[in-house]
């Protein structure tokens, strides 16, 4: 197992190029199941989660060629519709194959993903929506067995709660359904928008893209032919580098980023004293000597993203004054708090609200990564902690950050990947 050794105190400078968005790439890869022809996807991030989903496609019988951030996927040869526990237990986003497999083949078995470090993360809303579209669902032996021998039927789906993965699964299912599906209270994340645009370019009429109500006219079982699709820039990776600049009082430039997608992070950073020069897909951040505290509440897009909560917590730890951070999406997404406190942070937690008192200094220590974004908060803290911070269990980071230590080293950080002594 690898760990990251960070020697804090270096300021950053220069430019960093943002990779494709993991959370946009995953549903797009799942959507290729809706086609029997080869599909080319470009700008895929080089992260473990992408390789896991591509592996799942090959286990189903699809063929995948993947190198240099480009995948050529041909799912014409799929011979199995069973997504096994071995893969789904590694990555819960594997549940995204449920909608497209059921839509194309009329039946599938997908292992139940179970909970994870940030919360229980049920899939009840995905299943309820598929049932409304005529699927018969049975949970047995840890698997979702889904059947729709006559094909899925269009339906009006009203999500009780906004769900990104649920919206994506139902958009994919509805694309091949008989009749029209309306999704009310749909997620509006840029990743959902890209999925809808890809399916719409393949000839499926989708109204309301980017809004909270989507209307999808299904093809009645006819498979799709996709154009080559370039994955959008990763807004969370971009936000994380902005936070890296802010916490180290640095000026850096991000390339290949969509500023609109990270507006809430930019607004919060401005309120903390950072300034921005924005030109097309380039953002330069100038950071102050001392950050002001921040108050934020995580919400669905276009609100402040839960995937940036941990990184802003790291900034708040180092700000002058007291910040309040409220997590509304996941019930257990504060695993980084105790690790940040081990570095000398002063964070007090009550339920889903954290009160963060800024401290003058952090001291390097051994800390443990618990989930993807919590891990990146520890990296940010490590960049400013005095002495050495060793971050263990970094396989979480490898799931979602493309070459984090390479990009940070190029910006001037002292960060090295090392092997644990066993
Ligand atoms: N929920 C339910 N029932 C469902 C589905 C969701 O109760 O059937 C709840 C969840 O438990 C959670 C809330 O609804 O409390 C929102 O969950 P959502 O379904 O929107 O999340 P997701 O699709 O599982 C995606 C991202 C997450 C990101 C969330 C929220 C991917 C692959 N994952 O998860 O990203 O935090 O949306 O924006 O797109 C990450 O990248 O680190 C990550 C966790």
Tab-separated table of C-alpha atoms and ligand atoms in Angstrom, residues 22-23 26 92-93 96 118 120-126 161-166 168 189 235 306-307 329-331 333 371-373, ligand 1:
chain	number	residue	atom	x	y	z
A	22	UNK	CA	-14.739	11.272	-12.890
A	23	UNK	CA	-18.398	11.773	-12.022
A	26	UNK	CA	-18.805	7.181	-15.024
A	92	UNK	CA	-20.811	1.952	-5.680
A	93	UNK	CA	-21.173	3.982	-8.897
A	96	UNK	CA	-25.150	3.100	-12.942
A	118	UNK	CA	-19.877	8.935	4.000
A	120	UNK	CA	-25.803	4.681	4.062
A	121	UNK	CA	-26.399	5.756	0.486
A	122	UNK	CA	-29.498	3.680	-0.315
A	123	UNK	CA	-30.684	3.133	-3.906
A	124	UNK	CA	-34.397	2.992	-3.059
A	125	UNK	CA	-35.183	5.948	-5.325
A	126	UNK	CA	-33.527	4.285	-8.342
A	161	UNK	CA	-35.140	13.705	-2.915
A	162	UNK	CA	-32.719	14.973	-5.528
A	163	UNK	CA	-30.406	12.143	-6.542
A	164	UNK	CA	-27.592	12.456	-9.067
A	165	UNK	CA	-27.123	8.730	-9.695
A	166	UNK	CA	-30.887	8.113	-9.585
A	168	UNK	CA	-28.724	9.359	-14.389
A	189	UNK	CA	-25.417	18.732	-11.859
A	235	UNK	CA	-15.167	20.770	-11.216
A	306	UNK	CA	-20.810	18.318	-0.788
A	307	UNK	CA	-17.745	17.097	-2.690
A	329	UNK	CA	-26.408	15.699	1.735
A	330	UNK	CA	-24.665	12.864	3.517
A	331	UNK	CA	-25.147	11.926	7.168
A	333	UNK	CA	-19.376	13.154	5.775
A	371	UNK	CA	-12.929	8.713	1.670
A	372	UNK	CA	-11.984	10.504	-1.503
A	373	UNK	CA	-12.716	14.121	-0.608
B	1	LIG	N1	-30.327	8.892	-1.757
B	1	LIG	C1	-31.362	8.149	-1.250
B	1	LIG	N2	-31.906	7.186	-2.051
B	1	LIG	C2	-31.459	6.941	-3.305
B	1	LIG	C3	-30.418	7.714	-3.810
B	1	LIG	C4	-29.854	8.696	-3.026
B	1	LIG	O1	-31.792	8.335	-0.116
B	1	LIG	O2	-32.001	6.039	-3.968
B	1	LIG	C5	-29.721	9.930	-0.919
B	1	LIG	C6	-28.245	9.658	-0.603
B	1	LIG	O3	-28.089	8.763	0.480
B	1	LIG	C7	-27.726	11.057	-0.305
B	1	LIG	C8	-28.542	11.919	-1.276
B	1	LIG	O4	-29.696	11.147	-1.635
B	1	LIG	O5	-28.034	11.403	1.001
B	1	LIG	C9	-27.825	12.319	-2.540
B	1	LIG	O6	-27.273	11.167	-3.158
B	1	LIG	P1	-27.040	11.062	-4.724
B	1	LIG	O7	-27.803	9.907	-5.246
B	1	LIG	O8	-27.249	12.395	-5.343
B	1	LIG	O9	-25.477	10.719	-4.775
B	1	LIG	P2	-24.740	9.688	-5.739
B	1	LIG	O10	-25.325	9.724	-7.085
B	1	LIG	O11	-24.615	8.390	-5.043
B	1	LIG	C10	-23.006	11.418	-6.662
B	1	LIG	C11	-21.510	11.526	-6.731
B	1	LIG	C12	-20.958	11.803	-5.345
B	1	LIG	C13	-21.563	13.115	-4.844
B	1	LIG	C14	-23.096	13.025	-4.854
B	1	LIG	C15	-23.781	14.311	-4.467
B	1	LIG	C16	-20.972	10.064	-8.575
B	1	LIG	C17	-20.360	8.803	-9.051
B	1	LIG	N3	-20.972	10.279	-7.254
B	1	LIG	O12	-23.284	10.339	-5.777
B	1	LIG	O13	-19.553	11.959	-5.490
B	1	LIG	O14	-21.122	13.374	-3.537
B	1	LIG	O15	-23.549	12.657	-6.172
B	1	LIG	O16	-23.385	15.342	-5.289
B	1	LIG	O17	-21.437	10.885	-9.369
B	1	LIG	C18	-17.295	11.781	-4.872
B	1	LIG	O18	-16.984	11.999	-6.059
B	1	LIG	O19	-16.445	11.803	-3.945
B	1	LIG	C19	-18.675	11.496	-4.537
B	1	LIG	C20	-19.032	10.898	-3.403
